PDB file of C-alpha atoms (C1' of nucleotides) in Angstrom:
ATOM      1  CA  MET A   9     -23.461  60.790  14.135  1.00 98.00           C
ATOM      2  CA  ARG A  10     -24.629  61.088  10.516  1.00 98.00           C
ATOM      3  CA  ILE A  11     -24.423  64.609   9.083  1.00 98.00           C
ATOM      4  CA  ALA A  12     -25.353  65.938   5.652  1.00 98.00           C
ATOM      5  CA  THR A  13     -25.494  68.979   3.394  1.00 98.00           C
ATOM      6  CA  TRP A  14     -27.954  69.461   0.533  1.00 98.00           C
ATOM      7  CA  ASN A  15     -28.840  72.410  -1.677  1.00 98.00           C
ATOM      8  CA  VAL A  16     -32.567  71.727  -2.144  1.00 98.00           C
ATOM      9  CA  ASN A  17     -33.290  74.517  -4.676  1.00 98.00           C
ATOM     10  CA  SER A  18     -36.598  75.701  -3.121  1.00 98.00           C
ATOM     11  CA  LEU A  19     -37.913  73.920  -0.030  1.00 98.00           C
ATOM     12  CA  LYS A  20     -41.450  74.698  -1.147  1.00 97.00           C
ATOM     13  CA  ALA A  21     -40.967  72.797  -4.390  1.00 97.00           C
ATOM     14  CA  ARG A  22     -38.827  70.119  -2.732  1.00 98.00           C
ATOM     15  CA  LEU A  23     -40.506  69.423   0.633  1.00 98.00           C
ATOM     16  CA  PRO A  24     -41.890  65.983  -0.327  1.00 97.00           C
ATOM     17  CA  ARG A  25     -38.464  64.913  -1.585  1.00 98.00           C
ATOM     18  CA  VAL A  26     -36.724  66.290   1.516  1.00 98.00           C
ATOM     19  CA  GLU A  27     -39.168  64.562   3.878  1.00 98.00           C
ATOM     20  CA  ALA A  28     -38.741  61.267   2.046  1.00 98.00           C
ATOM     21  CA  TRP A  29     -34.967  61.623   2.043  1.00 98.00           C
ATOM     22  CA  ILE A  30     -34.825  62.330   5.779  1.00 98.00           C
ATOM     23  CA  ALA A  31     -37.019  59.297   6.499  1.00 98.00           C
ATOM     24  CA  GLU A  32     -34.782  57.076   4.374  1.00 98.00           C
ATOM     25  CA  ALA A  33     -31.301  58.471   5.065  1.00 98.00           C
ATOM     26  CA  ALA A  34     -31.969  59.222   8.740  1.00 98.00           C
ATOM     27  CA  PRO A  35     -29.394  61.976   9.205  1.00 98.00           C
ATOM     28  CA  ASP A  36     -28.816  63.321  12.720  1.00 98.00           C
ATOM     29  CA  VAL A  37     -28.083  66.775  11.317  1.00 98.00           C
ATOM     30  CA  LEU A  38     -29.087  68.003   7.850  1.00 98.00           C
ATOM     31  CA  CYS A  39     -27.984  71.428   6.658  1.00 98.00           C
ATOM     32  CA  ILE A  40     -29.850  72.730   3.623  1.00 98.00           C
ATOM     33  CA  GLN A  41     -29.418  75.706   1.309  1.00 98.00           C
ATOM     34  CA  GLU A  42     -31.601  77.650  -1.110  1.00 98.00           C
ATOM     35  CA  THR A  43     -34.859  77.205   0.778  1.00 98.00           C
ATOM     36  CA  LYS A  44     -36.176  80.309  -1.059  1.00 98.00           C
ATOM     37  CA  LEU A  45     -38.572  80.940   1.831  1.00 97.00           C
ATOM     38  CA  THR A  46     -39.285  83.617   4.406  1.00 97.00           C
ATOM     39  CA  ASP A  47     -38.949  82.501   8.034  1.00 97.00           C
ATOM     40  CA  ALA A  48     -42.749  82.732   8.328  1.00 96.00           C
ATOM     41  CA  LYS A  49     -43.213  80.180   5.545  1.00 97.00           C
ATOM     42  CA  PHE A  50     -40.590  77.711   6.770  1.00 97.00           C
ATOM     43  CA  PRO A  51     -42.391  74.362   7.384  1.00 98.00           C
ATOM     44  CA  ALA A  52     -40.928  73.642  10.843  1.00 97.00           C
ATOM     45  CA  GLU A  53     -43.843  71.336  11.729  1.00 97.00           C
ATOM     46  CA  ALA A  54     -43.038  69.020   8.802  1.00 98.00           C
ATOM     47  CA  PHE A  55     -39.677  68.368  10.439  1.00 98.00           C
ATOM     48  CA  SER A  56     -40.967  68.131  14.009  1.00 98.00           C
ATOM     49  CA  ALA A  57     -43.371  65.446  12.742  1.00 98.00           C
ATOM     50  CA  LEU A  58     -40.270  63.456  11.765  1.00 98.00           C
ATOM     51  CA  GLY A  59     -38.655  64.036  15.162  1.00 98.00           C
ATOM     52  CA  TYR A  60     -36.389  66.934  14.175  1.00 98.00           C
ATOM     53  CA  GLU A  61     -35.895  70.458  15.437  1.00 98.00           C
ATOM     54  CA  ALA A  62     -35.205  73.044  12.759  1.00 98.00           C
ATOM     55  CA  VAL A  63     -33.911  76.596  12.569  1.00 98.00           C
ATOM     56  CA  HIS A  64     -34.124  78.723   9.457  1.00 98.00           C
ATOM     57  CA  HIS A  65     -32.650  81.969   8.158  1.00 98.00           C
ATOM     58  CA  GLY A  66     -34.473  83.146   5.067  1.00 97.00           C
ATOM     59  CA  GLN A  67     -35.598  86.130   3.081  1.00 95.00           C
ATOM     60  CA  GLY A  68     -38.012  84.617   0.503  1.00 92.00           C
ATOM     61  CA  GLN A  69     -37.551  84.185  -3.253  1.00 94.00           C
ATOM     62  CA  TRP A  70     -33.788  83.574  -3.127  1.00 96.00           C
ATOM     63  CA  ASN A  71     -31.161  82.093  -0.815  1.00 97.00           C
ATOM     64  CA  GLY A  72     -32.232  80.846   2.628  1.00 98.00           C
ATOM     65  CA  VAL A  73     -30.445  78.287   4.856  1.00 98.00           C
ATOM     66  CA  ALA A  74     -31.645  75.909   7.560  1.00 98.00           C
ATOM     67  CA  ILE A  75     -30.325  73.392  10.083  1.00 98.00           C
ATOM     68  CA  ILE A  76     -32.499  70.356  10.808  1.00 98.00           C
ATOM     69  CA  SER A  77     -31.376  68.230  13.767  1.00 98.00           C
ATOM     70  CA  ARG A  78     -32.524  65.376  15.983  1.00 98.00           C
ATOM     71  CA  VAL A  79     -29.608  65.885  18.393  1.00 98.00           C
ATOM     72  CA  GLY A  80     -30.486  69.413  19.529  1.00 98.00           C
ATOM     73  CA  VAL A  81     -30.082  72.939  18.118  1.00 98.00           C
ATOM     74  CA  ASP A  82     -28.393  75.455  20.419  1.00 98.00           C
ATOM     75  CA  ASP A  83     -26.683  78.840  20.201  1.00 98.00           C
ATOM     76  CA  VAL A  84     -28.137  79.768  16.823  1.00 98.00           C
ATOM     77  CA  ALA A  85     -26.434  82.586  14.903  1.00 98.00           C
ATOM     78  CA  THR A  86     -27.170  84.072  11.480  1.00 98.00           C
ATOM     79  CA  GLY A  87     -25.039  86.206   9.176  1.00 98.00           C
ATOM     80  CA  PHE A  88     -21.641  87.751   9.880  1.00 98.00           C
ATOM     81  CA  GLY A  89     -22.639  89.662  13.031  1.00 96.00           C
ATOM     82  CA  ALA A  90     -20.776  92.970  13.278  1.00 96.00           C
ATOM     83  CA  LEU A  91     -18.715  92.364  10.120  1.00 98.00           C
ATOM     84  CA  PRO A  92     -19.871  94.115   6.935  1.00 97.00           C
ATOM     85  CA  ASP A  93     -21.558  91.618   4.590  1.00 97.00           C
ATOM     86  CA  PRO A  94     -20.665  92.005   0.869  1.00 97.00           C
ATOM     87  CA  TYR A  95     -24.091  90.473   0.135  1.00 97.00           C
ATOM     88  CA  GLU A  96     -25.984  92.415   2.784  1.00 96.00           C
ATOM     89  CA  GLY A  97     -29.635  91.441   3.065  1.00 95.00           C
ATOM     90  CA  GLU A  98     -29.147  87.952   1.608  1.00 97.00           C
ATOM     91  CA  ALA A  99     -29.694  84.954   3.910  1.00 98.00           C
ATOM     92  CA  ARG A 100     -26.571  82.856   3.327  1.00 98.00           C
ATOM     93  CA  LEU A 101     -25.284  81.708   6.730  1.00 98.00           C
ATOM     94  CA  ILE A 102     -26.752  80.010   9.783  1.00 98.00           C
ATOM     95  CA  ALA A 103     -24.821  78.369  12.610  1.00 98.00           C
ATOM     96  CA  ALA A 104     -25.879  76.175  15.515  1.00 98.00           C
ATOM     97  CA  THR A 105     -24.469  73.632  17.952  1.00 98.00           C
ATOM     98  CA  CYS A 106     -25.948  70.149  17.526  1.00 98.00           C
ATOM     99  CA  GLY A 107     -24.822  67.082  19.449  1.00 98.00           C
ATOM    100  CA  GLY A 108     -21.684  68.849  20.692  1.00 98.00           C
ATOM    101  CA  VAL A 109     -20.543  69.947  17.217  1.00 98.00           C
ATOM    102  CA  ARG A 110     -20.680  73.483  15.840  1.00 98.00           C
ATOM    103  CA  PHE A 111     -22.326  73.558  12.390  1.00 98.00           C
ATOM    104  CA  VAL A 112     -21.844  76.518  10.072  1.00 98.00           C
ATOM    105  CA  ASP A 113     -24.184  76.155   7.095  1.00 98.00           C
ATOM    106  CA  VAL A 114     -23.364  78.397   4.118  1.00 98.00           C
ATOM    107  CA  TYR A 115     -24.698  79.230   0.680  1.00 98.00           C
ATOM    108  CA  VAL A 116     -21.746  80.971  -0.962  1.00 98.00           C
ATOM    109  CA  PRO A 117     -22.644  83.529  -3.669  1.00 98.00           C
ATOM    110  CA  ASN A 118     -22.474  82.203  -7.239  1.00 98.00           C
ATOM    111  CA  GLY A 119     -20.400  85.053  -8.625  1.00 97.00           C
ATOM    112  CA  ARG A 120     -22.054  84.894 -12.068  1.00 96.00           C
ATOM    113  CA  GLU A 121     -19.139  85.914 -14.323  1.00 96.00           C
ATOM    114  CA  VAL A 122     -15.428  86.487 -13.723  1.00 97.00           C
ATOM    115  CA  ASP A 123     -14.442  90.099 -12.999  1.00 95.00           C
ATOM    116  CA  THR A 124     -17.994  91.316 -12.512  1.00 96.00           C
ATOM    117  CA  ASP A 125     -19.124  93.082  -9.359  1.00 96.00           C
ATOM    118  CA  HIS A 126     -20.817  89.858  -8.231  1.00 97.00           C
ATOM    119  CA  TYR A 127     -17.578  87.896  -8.646  1.00 97.00           C
ATOM    120  CA  VAL A 128     -15.553  90.460  -6.695  1.00 97.00           C
ATOM    121  CA  ARG A 129     -18.109  90.401  -3.880  1.00 97.00           C
ATOM    122  CA  LYS A 130     -18.083  86.577  -3.897  1.00 98.00           C
ATOM    123  CA  LEU A 131     -14.357  86.711  -3.095  1.00 98.00           C
ATOM    124  CA  GLU A 132     -15.011  89.345  -0.430  1.00 98.00           C
ATOM    125  CA  TRP A 133     -17.795  87.203   1.045  1.00 98.00           C
ATOM    126  CA  LEU A 134     -15.421  84.234   1.359  1.00 98.00           C
ATOM    127  CA  ALA A 135     -12.763  86.461   2.947  1.00 98.00           C
ATOM    128  CA  THR A 136     -15.378  87.726   5.388  1.00 98.00           C
ATOM    129  CA  LEU A 137     -16.354  84.130   6.173  1.00 98.00           C
ATOM    130  CA  ARG A 138     -12.742  83.361   7.093  1.00 98.00           C
ATOM    131  CA  GLU A 139     -12.550  86.489   9.258  1.00 98.00           C
ATOM    132  CA  TRP A 140     -15.868  85.674  10.963  1.00 98.00           C
ATOM    133  CA  LEU A 141     -14.769  82.079  11.592  1.00 98.00           C
ATOM    134  CA  GLN A 142     -11.490  83.215  13.101  1.00 98.00           C
ATOM    135  CA  SER A 143     -13.236  85.653  15.423  1.00 98.00           C
ATOM    136  CA  THR A 144     -16.029  83.292  16.570  1.00 98.00           C
ATOM    137  CA  ALA A 145     -14.363  79.851  16.734  1.00 98.00           C
ATOM    138  CA  ALA A 146     -11.043  78.048  17.231  1.00 98.00           C
ATOM    139  CA  PRO A 147      -9.473  75.281  15.106  1.00 98.00           C
ATOM    140  CA  GLY A 148      -9.482  73.075  18.203  1.00 98.00           C
ATOM    141  CA  ASP A 149     -13.275  73.242  18.436  1.00 98.00           C
ATOM    142  CA  PRO A 150     -15.358  70.422  16.968  1.00 98.00           C
ATOM    143  CA  LEU A 151     -16.738  72.346  13.975  1.00 99.00           C
ATOM    144  CA  VAL A 152     -18.142  71.629  10.518  1.00 98.00           C
ATOM    145  CA  LEU A 153     -18.326  74.322   7.844  1.00 98.00           C
ATOM    146  CA  LEU A 154     -20.602  72.879   5.182  1.00 98.00           C
ATOM    147  CA  GLY A 155     -22.859  73.834   2.320  1.00 98.00           C
ATOM    148  CA  ASP A 156     -22.833  74.968  -1.283  1.00 98.00           C
ATOM    149  CA  PHE A 157     -19.488  76.716  -1.771  1.00 98.00           C
ATOM    150  CA  ASN A 158     -19.937  77.416  -5.497  1.00 98.00           C
ATOM    151  CA  VAL A 159     -16.232  76.620  -5.956  1.00 98.00           C
ATOM    152  CA  ALA A 160     -14.736  73.403  -7.352  1.00 98.00           C
ATOM    153  CA  PRO A 161     -11.527  73.030  -5.310  1.00 98.00           C
ATOM    154  CA  GLU A 162      -9.532  71.098  -7.939  1.00 98.00           C
ATOM    155  CA  ASP A 163      -9.641  70.430 -11.696  1.00 97.00           C
ATOM    156  CA  ARG A 164     -10.859  66.872 -11.054  1.00 97.00           C
ATOM    157  CA  ASP A 165     -13.904  68.342  -9.310  1.00 98.00           C
ATOM    158  CA  VAL A 166     -15.465  69.332 -12.643  1.00 98.00           C
ATOM    159  CA  TRP A 167     -16.401  67.068 -15.553  1.00 97.00           C
ATOM    160  CA  SER A 168     -14.079  68.894 -17.962  1.00 97.00           C
ATOM    161  CA  ILE A 169     -11.707  71.645 -16.915  1.00 97.00           C
ATOM    162  CA  ASP A 170     -11.493  72.786 -20.544  1.00 96.00           C
ATOM    163  CA  ALA A 171     -15.239  73.437 -20.553  1.00 96.00           C
ATOM    164  CA  PHE A 172     -14.748  75.812 -17.608  1.00 96.00           C
ATOM    165  CA  ALA A 173     -12.019  77.964 -19.157  1.00 96.00           C
ATOM    166  CA  GLY A 174     -12.735  81.571 -18.243  1.00 95.00           C
ATOM    167  CA  LEU A 175     -15.708  80.696 -16.033  1.00 96.00           C
ATOM    168  CA  THR A 176     -16.358  81.106 -12.329  1.00 97.00           C
ATOM    169  CA  HIS A 177     -16.133  78.244  -9.797  1.00 98.00           C
ATOM    170  CA  VAL A 178     -12.657  77.158 -10.936  1.00 98.00           C
ATOM    171  CA  THR A 179     -10.585  80.372 -10.925  1.00 98.00           C
ATOM    172  CA  ASP A 180      -7.410  80.674  -8.855  1.00 98.00           C
ATOM    173  CA  PRO A 181      -8.760  83.456  -6.579  1.00 98.00           C
ATOM    174  CA  GLU A 182     -11.868  81.396  -5.748  1.00 98.00           C
ATOM    175  CA  ARG A 183      -9.758  78.328  -4.995  1.00 98.00           C
ATOM    176  CA  ALA A 184      -7.350  80.440  -2.951  1.00 98.00           C
ATOM    177  CA  ALA A 185     -10.293  81.643  -0.851  1.00 98.00           C
ATOM    178  CA  ILE A 186     -11.259  78.027  -0.078  1.00 98.00           C
ATOM    179  CA  SER A 187      -7.615  77.168   0.656  1.00 98.00           C
ATOM    180  CA  SER A 188      -7.493  80.101   3.040  1.00 98.00           C
ATOM    181  CA  LEU A 189     -10.436  78.650   4.973  1.00 98.00           C
ATOM    182  CA  CYS A 190      -8.629  75.310   5.116  1.00 98.00           C
ATOM    183  CA  ASP A 191      -5.410  77.012   6.261  1.00 98.00           C
ATOM    184  CA  TRP A 192      -7.315  78.201   9.324  1.00 98.00           C
ATOM    185  CA  GLY A 193      -7.736  74.568  10.340  1.00 98.00           C
ATOM    186  CA  LEU A 194     -10.250  72.787   8.142  1.00 98.00           C
ATOM    187  CA  THR A 195     -10.078  69.659   5.962  1.00 98.00           C
ATOM    188  CA  ASP A 196     -12.401  68.437   3.213  1.00 98.00           C
ATOM    189  CA  ALA A 197     -14.012  65.402   4.897  1.00 98.00           C
ATOM    190  CA  PHE A 198     -15.076  63.839   1.589  1.00 98.00           C
ATOM    191  CA  ARG A 199     -11.588  63.835   0.113  1.00 98.00           C
ATOM    192  CA  ARG A 200     -10.256  62.287   3.325  1.00 97.00           C
ATOM    193  CA  VAL A 201     -12.038  59.044   2.457  1.00 97.00           C
ATOM    194  CA  ASP A 202     -12.707  59.236  -1.303  1.00 98.00           C
ATOM    195  CA  ASP A 203      -9.916  60.166  -3.691  1.00 97.00           C
ATOM    196  CA  ALA A 204     -11.673  59.273  -6.941  1.00 97.00           C
ATOM    197  CA  ASP A 205     -12.255  61.536  -9.933  1.00 96.00           C
ATOM    198  CA  GLY A 206     -15.780  62.152 -11.211  1.00 96.00           C
ATOM    199  CA  ARG A 207     -17.343  62.697  -7.806  1.00 98.00           C
ATOM    200  CA  PHE A 208     -19.953  65.393  -8.379  1.00 98.00           C
ATOM    201  CA  THR A 209     -22.670  67.001  -6.244  1.00 98.00           C
ATOM    202  CA  PHE A 210     -24.238  69.355  -8.794  1.00 98.00           C
ATOM    203  CA  TRP A 211     -25.479  68.934 -12.334  1.00 98.00           C
ATOM    204  CA  ASP A 212     -27.113  71.794 -14.219  1.00 97.00           C
ATOM    205  CA  TYR A 213     -30.725  71.130 -15.175  1.00 97.00           C
ATOM    206  CA  ARG A 214     -29.924  72.372 -18.657  1.00 95.00           C
ATOM    207  CA  ASN A 215     -28.565  70.304 -21.544  1.00 94.00           C
ATOM    208  CA  GLY A 216     -29.280  66.979 -19.844  1.00 94.00           C
ATOM    209  CA  ASP A 217     -26.053  67.465 -17.889  1.00 97.00           C
ATOM    210  CA  PHE A 218     -26.908  64.860 -15.250  1.00 97.00           C
ATOM    211  CA  HIS A 219     -27.424  62.110 -17.812  1.00 95.00           C
ATOM    212  CA  LYS A 220     -24.242  63.106 -19.614  1.00 96.00           C
ATOM    213  CA  GLY A 221     -22.227  62.982 -16.380  1.00 96.00           C
ATOM    214  CA  ARG A 222     -21.431  66.673 -16.655  1.00 97.00           C
ATOM    215  CA  GLY A 223     -21.257  67.637 -13.002  1.00 98.00           C
ATOM    216  CA  MET A 224     -19.243  69.562 -10.449  1.00 98.00           C
ATOM    217  CA  ARG A 225     -18.254  68.964  -6.826  1.00 98.00           C
ATOM    218  CA  ILE A 226     -19.154  72.259  -5.176  1.00 98.00           C
ATOM    219  CA  ASP A 227     -20.949  71.002  -2.044  1.00 98.00           C
ATOM    220  CA  TYR A 228     -18.725  69.783   0.783  1.00 98.00           C
ATOM    221  CA  LEU A 229     -18.025  69.575   4.500  1.00 98.00           C
ATOM    222  CA  LEU A 230     -14.886  71.223   5.864  1.00 98.00           C
ATOM    223  CA  VAL A 231     -14.083  69.932   9.346  1.00 98.00           C
ATOM    224  CA  THR A 232     -11.696  70.772  12.169  1.00 98.00           C
ATOM    225  CA  ASP A 233      -9.273  68.093  13.445  1.00 98.00           C
ATOM    226  CA  PRO A 234     -11.496  66.914  16.335  1.00 98.00           C
ATOM    227  CA  VAL A 235     -14.176  66.067  13.752  1.00 98.00           C
ATOM    228  CA  LEU A 236     -11.729  64.808  11.092  1.00 98.00           C
ATOM    229  CA  GLU A 237     -10.487  62.047  13.353  1.00 98.00           C
ATOM    230  CA  ARG A 238     -14.088  60.827  13.700  1.00 98.00           C
ATOM    231  CA  VAL A 239     -14.797  60.626   9.941  1.00 98.00           C
ATOM    232  CA  GLU A 240     -15.794  57.082   9.026  1.00 98.00           C
ATOM    233  CA  SER A 241     -17.298  57.485   5.554  1.00 98.00           C
ATOM    234  CA  ALA A 242     -18.446  60.122   3.070  1.00 98.00           C
ATOM    235  CA  THR A 243     -20.874  59.567   0.230  1.00 98.00           C
ATOM    236  CA  ILE A 244     -22.765  61.518  -2.409  1.00 98.00           C
ATOM    237  CA  ASP A 245     -26.368  60.334  -2.746  1.00 98.00           C
ATOM    238  CA  ARG A 246     -26.745  60.449  -6.535  1.00 97.00           C
ATOM    239  CA  ASP A 247     -30.112  58.706  -6.312  1.00 97.00           C
ATOM    240  CA  ALA A 248     -31.534  61.906  -4.808  1.00 97.00           C
ATOM    241  CA  ARG A 249     -30.715  63.656  -8.114  1.00 97.00           C
ATOM    242  CA  LYS A 250     -32.951  61.197 -10.018  1.00 96.00           C
ATOM    243  CA  GLY A 251     -36.710  60.722 -10.296  1.00 95.00           C
ATOM    244  CA  GLU A 252     -39.591  63.136  -9.894  1.00 94.00           C
ATOM    245  CA  LYS A 253     -38.720  66.810  -9.381  1.00 96.00           C
ATOM    246  CA  PRO A 254     -35.142  66.432  -8.134  1.00 97.00           C
ATOM    247  CA  SER A 255     -32.983  69.290  -6.917  1.00 98.00           C
ATOM    248  CA  ASP A 256     -30.037  70.088  -9.190  1.00 98.00           C
ATOM    249  CA  HIS A 257     -27.765  69.148  -6.245  1.00 98.00           C
ATOM    250  CA  ALA A 258     -27.278  65.782  -4.506  1.00 98.00           C
ATOM    251  CA  PRO A 259     -26.857  65.435  -0.721  1.00 98.00           C
ATOM    252  CA  VAL A 260     -23.399  64.725   0.712  1.00 98.00           C
ATOM    253  CA  VAL A 261     -23.438  62.481   3.787  1.00 98.00           C
ATOM    254  CA  VAL A 262     -20.622  62.034   6.301  1.00 98.00           C
ATOM    255  CA  GLU A 263     -20.668  59.416   9.032  1.00 98.00           C
ATOM    256  CA  LEU A 264     -18.840  60.301  12.252  1.00 98.00           C
ATOM    257  CA  ARG A 265     -17.768  57.786  14.879  1.00 98.00           C
ATOM    258  CA  ASP A 266     -19.227  58.478  18.323  1.00 92.00           C
TER     259      ASP A 266
ATOM    260  C1'  DA B   7     -31.854  69.017 -32.833  1.00 65.14           C
ATOM    261  C1'  DT B   8     -28.023  75.654 -33.490  1.00 65.14           C
ATOM    262  C1'  DG B   9     -32.421  74.601 -28.781  1.00 65.14           C
ATOM    263  C1'  DG B  10     -32.664  72.541 -24.609  1.00 65.14           C
ATOM    264  C1'  DT B  11     -34.268  73.209 -17.394  1.00 65.14           C
ATOM    265  C1'  DA B  12     -36.168  74.715 -13.131  1.00 65.14           C
ATOM    266  C1'  DG B  13     -37.998  78.039  -9.646  1.00 65.14           C
ATOM    267  C1'  DC B  14     -39.983  82.400  -8.494  1.00 65.14           C
ATOM    268  C1'  DG B  15     -43.909  84.978  -9.674  1.00 65.14           C
ATOM    269  C1'  DC B  16     -46.048  87.362 -13.476  1.00 65.14           C
ATOM    270  C1'  DT B  17     -41.728  90.080 -16.165  1.00 65.14           C
ATOM    271  C1'  DG B  18     -37.599  88.728 -16.491  1.00 65.14           C
ATOM    272  C1'  DC B  19     -34.106  87.329 -13.127  1.00 65.14           C
ATOM    273  C1'  DT B  20     -31.234  83.732 -11.007  1.00 65.14           C
ATOM    274  C1'  DA B  21     -28.731  79.638 -11.256  1.00 65.14           C
TER     275       DA B  21
END
DNA sequence: ATGGTAGCGCTGCTA
């Protein structure tokens, strides 16, 4: 089974690129973030034309997450259920079971600047995610928590740690929140098979960052042990960041043995 | 080169 995560930065602006990528990469399950659409405007028929079922959780203008699958979409859930959401009203989580694996697709809040209200609520959102996970799933389940985490787990996951001094995405509390998720029973599937530096999934549109190699690895797939033992390969599709109207993120693809 | 990009939606916010 081939699974992928991709922050598309507006599905309206990116639909032609997403359709082309699906046709070429042929994922079984693609989880996307930042659709920036209402549910009413989600182009489900574009995906059914390619042989995929899709479920979407959106609000319009900002955020929005979707799961696109050709191996079924069952038991769909959105948001944190009964738990209070520090970003109430923002569409940042959708979960579904596809091909026997539970997928939890997240768009973690950016946090803007350290020690602001947004940053504090980002940490609370991640703590809530851990609590929600613990109350709705077990580490022995085949599960993938994937998406745009807006946290670079290690110094080598940014192009220059010095350039990030005092900024969000690399602070100890943010990294501790990701570690806490992993402590529950998750492992970074990409790092399991690729230990190299300079592996990035996001490059800011500004300053020509992509062409200068100034990126960050903030999109990943955290998997439980039953999925980890099936991981065959993990790649970042940098080509998807090139060409006409690219997203500022590249897709991350993980191949699982059957 | 002391500014640069992109998307949303129409003024300035978000990333």
